[in-house]
Amino acid sequence: MNSLIWRYVTWVGRVCYFYGYFAMELGLSCFDVARDVILVRRSRFCAGILKFPLRCRTEFEITMMSNVITLTPGTLTLAVESTPPTLYIHCMYARDREKALESLRRFESVLLGATRIDGAVPESVEAAGHAAPGGGDR
């Protein structure tokens, strides 16, 4: 019984961490976009479309990931593929593709920790059940 209580306590902690992480990312993104809109001469805009293979498996997880990306300024979910789970994301700061994908992977890890009671998050897309695509779109 203690282990069951501990699982739920740690899950509540991960949910609270997700809300804090999302609030921080939201604030930083708002600041970045506002700064670049106001300071047009030194804008860092380099828009691109990224193909992002997901470790999410349920419709709820995929929908949550899609929604938090769209809610964050500077990113917008354009399309969702269900098999294999993949998002196509318009990103205002896609100059460094790998850095943008790493940021999305980190966000997905925090989200999956909050949506899964056991907190199990696969390290890679291959471990989640499908192979990663060979390249990236941009």
Coordinates of C-alpha atoms in Angstrom, one line a residue:
M1 CA 0.0 0.0 0.0
N2 CA 2.9 2.4 0.8
S3 CA 4.3 2.0 -2.8
L4 CA 0.9 2.9 -4.3
I5 CA 0.7 6.0 -2.1
W6 CA 4.3 6.9 -3.0
R7 CA 3.5 6.6 -6.8
Y8 CA 0.6 9.0 -6.5
V9 CA 2.6 11.5 -4.4
T10 CA 5.4 11.5 -6.9
W11 CA 3.0 11.8 -9.7
V12 CA 1.4 14.9 -8.1
G13 CA 4.9 16.3 -7.8
R14 CA 5.6 15.7 -11.5
V15 CA 2.3 17.4 -12.4
C16 CA 3.2 20.5 -10.3
Y17 CA 6.6 20.5 -11.9
F18 CA 5.0 20.4 -15.4
Y19 CA 2.8 23.4 -14.6
G20 CA 5.9 25.3 -13.3
Y21 CA 7.9 24.3 -16.3
F22 CA 5.2 25.3 -18.7
A23 CA 4.7 28.6 -17.0
M24 CA 8.5 29.3 -17.3
E25 CA 8.6 28.3 -20.9
L26 CA 5.5 30.4 -21.7
G27 CA 7.0 33.5 -20.0
L28 CA 10.4 33.1 -21.7
S29 CA 8.7 32.6 -25.1
C30 CA 6.5 35.7 -24.6
F31 CA 9.6 37.7 -23.7
D32 CA 11.6 36.4 -26.8
V33 CA 8.8 37.1 -29.3
A34 CA 8.0 40.5 -27.8
R35 CA 11.7 41.5 -27.9
D36 CA 12.1 40.4 -31.5
V37 CA 8.9 42.2 -32.6
I38 CA 9.9 45.4 -30.9
L39 CA 13.6 45.3 -31.9
V40 CA 13.0 44.5 -35.6
R41 CA 16.6 45.4 -36.6
R42 CA 18.1 42.6 -34.4
S43 CA 15.4 40.0 -34.9
R44 CA 16.4 36.4 -34.5
F45 CA 13.5 35.1 -36.5
C46 CA 14.4 32.2 -38.7
A47 CA 11.1 30.3 -39.3
G48 CA 10.9 26.7 -40.3
I49 CA 8.8 23.6 -40.1
L50 CA 10.0 20.8 -38.0
K51 CA 9.0 17.1 -38.2
F52 CA 8.9 15.9 -34.6
P53 CA 8.5 12.2 -33.9
L54 CA 6.7 11.7 -30.6
R55 CA 7.2 9.3 -27.7
C56 CA 3.5 10.0 -26.8
R57 CA 1.3 7.0 -27.3
T58 CA -2.3 7.9 -26.2
E59 CA -4.6 10.4 -27.9
F60 CA -4.6 12.4 -24.6
E61 CA -0.8 12.7 -24.6
I62 CA -0.6 13.6 -28.3
T63 CA -3.4 16.2 -27.8
M64 CA -1.7 17.7 -24.7
M65 CA 1.6 17.9 -26.5
S66 CA 0.1 19.5 -29.5
N67 CA -1.9 22.0 -27.4
V68 CA 1.0 23.1 -25.2
I69 CA 3.2 23.7 -28.3
T70 CA 0.4 25.8 -29.9
L71 CA -0.1 27.8 -26.7
T72 CA 3.6 28.7 -26.5
P73 CA 4.4 31.9 -28.5
G74 CA 6.8 31.2 -31.4
T75 CA 5.5 27.7 -32.1
L76 CA 2.4 26.3 -33.8
T77 CA 1.3 22.7 -34.4
L78 CA 0.4 22.4 -38.1
A79 CA -0.4 18.8 -38.4
V80 CA -0.6 15.5 -36.5
E81 CA 0.1 12.0 -37.8
S82 CA -1.1 9.2 -35.6
T83 CA 0.9 6.3 -37.1
P84 CA 3.6 6.8 -36.1
P85 CA 2.8 9.7 -33.8
T86 CA 4.4 12.7 -35.4
L87 CA 3.8 16.5 -35.1
Y88 CA 4.6 19.0 -37.8
I89 CA 5.5 22.3 -36.0
H90 CA 6.0 25.8 -37.3
C91 CA 8.8 27.3 -35.2
M92 CA 9.9 30.9 -35.4
Y93 CA 13.3 30.1 -34.1
A94 CA 14.4 27.1 -36.2
R95 CA 17.8 28.4 -37.2
D96 CA 19.4 25.6 -35.1
R97 CA 17.2 22.6 -35.9
E98 CA 18.8 20.3 -33.4
K99 CA 18.5 22.8 -30.6
A100 CA 14.8 23.3 -31.4
L101 CA 14.2 19.6 -31.4
E102 CA 16.0 19.1 -28.2
S103 CA 13.9 21.8 -26.5
L104 CA 10.7 20.0 -27.8
R105 CA 12.1 16.6 -26.5
R106 CA 12.7 18.1 -23.1
F107 CA 9.1 19.6 -23.1
E108 CA 7.7 16.2 -24.1
S109 CA 9.6 14.4 -21.3
V110 CA 8.2 16.7 -18.7
L111 CA 4.7 16.3 -20.1
L112 CA 4.9 12.5 -20.2
G113 CA 6.2 12.4 -16.6
A114 CA 3.1 14.4 -15.6
T115 CA 0.6 12.4 -17.7
R116 CA 1.8 8.9 -16.7
I117 CA 1.2 7.7 -13.1
D118 CA 4.4 5.6 -13.2
G119 CA 6.4 8.4 -14.8
A120 CA 7.9 6.1 -17.4
V121 CA 9.4 8.1 -20.2
P122 CA 11.3 6.3 -23.0
E123 CA 14.7 7.9 -23.7
S124 CA 14.3 7.7 -27.5
V125 CA 11.7 7.4 -30.2
E126 CA 13.0 4.0 -31.1
A127 CA 12.4 2.8 -27.5
A128 CA 8.8 4.1 -27.8
G129 CA 7.9 1.7 -30.5
H130 CA 8.8 3.2 -33.9
A131 CA 12.0 4.3 -35.8
A132 CA 13.0 7.9 -36.0
P133 CA 12.9 9.4 -39.5
G134 CA 16.2 9.8 -41.3
G135 CA 16.1 13.5 -41.7
G136 CA 14.3 16.6 -40.7
D137 CA 12.1 19.0 -42.5
R138 CA 12.8 22.7 -42.5

